[in-house]
Amino acid sequence: MKEQDMVRMANQIAAYFASYPARTGEQEVHNHIASFWEPRMRSHLRDYILQGGKGLHPLVVAAMAERNESVSLSRS
């Protein structure tokens, strides 16, 4: 998957949940990605965040960091 497509999709998810209270929004972004993105996509997102996450909505980065997603994007 192209990085620009991944960023666009992740940002669309974040935009949807941006009006939620912060913690709830982070949880919902994480839940959506964990539930609906295949492992390769989650791995690509994790690697992209580790490289700086350029262009990602802050809610995506917060959702992944809050749940230690820089290490693993597997669903708990």
XYZ file of C-alpha atoms in Angstrom:
76
model
C 0.000 0.000 0.000
C 1.229 3.463 -0.821
C 2.002 5.586 2.208
C -0.202 8.428 0.990
C -3.179 6.038 0.787
C -2.497 4.669 4.260
C -2.211 8.182 5.713
C -5.422 9.244 3.963
C -7.354 6.253 5.300
C -6.014 6.605 8.842
C -6.790 10.325 8.794
C -10.352 9.652 7.607
C -10.865 7.383 10.606
C -9.410 10.038 12.922
C -11.583 12.757 11.383
C -14.689 10.695 12.073
C -13.782 10.204 15.739
C -12.261 13.671 16.315
C -15.489 15.026 17.803
C -15.510 12.327 20.489
C -13.960 13.025 23.898
C -10.179 12.618 23.551
C -9.754 9.269 25.292
C -12.825 7.801 23.613
C -11.656 9.033 20.214
C -8.245 7.450 20.708
C -9.833 4.175 21.769
C -12.223 4.150 18.806
C -9.460 4.908 16.286
C -7.401 2.095 17.761
C -10.351 -0.304 17.798
C -11.221 0.448 14.182
C -7.667 -0.095 12.955
C -7.222 -3.238 15.063
C -10.561 -4.646 13.880
C -10.601 -3.779 10.198
C -7.019 -3.365 8.980
C -5.151 -6.497 7.994
C -1.875 -7.265 9.791
C 0.293 -5.968 6.930
C -1.524 -2.635 6.971
C -1.163 -2.341 10.752
C 2.515 -3.206 10.500
C 3.017 -0.616 7.780
C 1.277 2.008 9.925
C 3.429 1.083 12.929
C 6.610 1.412 10.879
C 5.425 4.702 9.426
C 4.781 6.092 12.904
C 8.225 4.953 14.031
C 9.676 6.910 11.091
C 7.927 10.076 12.251
C 4.356 9.623 11.026
C 4.477 12.610 8.662
C 1.003 13.813 7.749
C -0.882 11.597 10.198
C -3.677 13.149 12.214
C -2.501 13.565 15.837
C -5.401 11.367 16.956
C -3.991 8.412 14.985
C -0.555 8.854 16.524
C -2.029 9.268 20.021
C -4.265 6.229 19.594
C -1.375 4.036 18.564
C 1.112 5.430 21.108
C -1.362 5.211 23.978
C -1.710 1.495 23.418
C 2.010 0.919 22.855
C 1.360 0.520 19.158
C 4.847 1.612 18.269
C 5.781 -1.900 19.383
C 2.789 -3.912 18.228
C -0.497 -3.341 16.453
C -1.938 -6.709 17.314
C -5.406 -6.702 18.783
C -5.581 -7.502 22.507
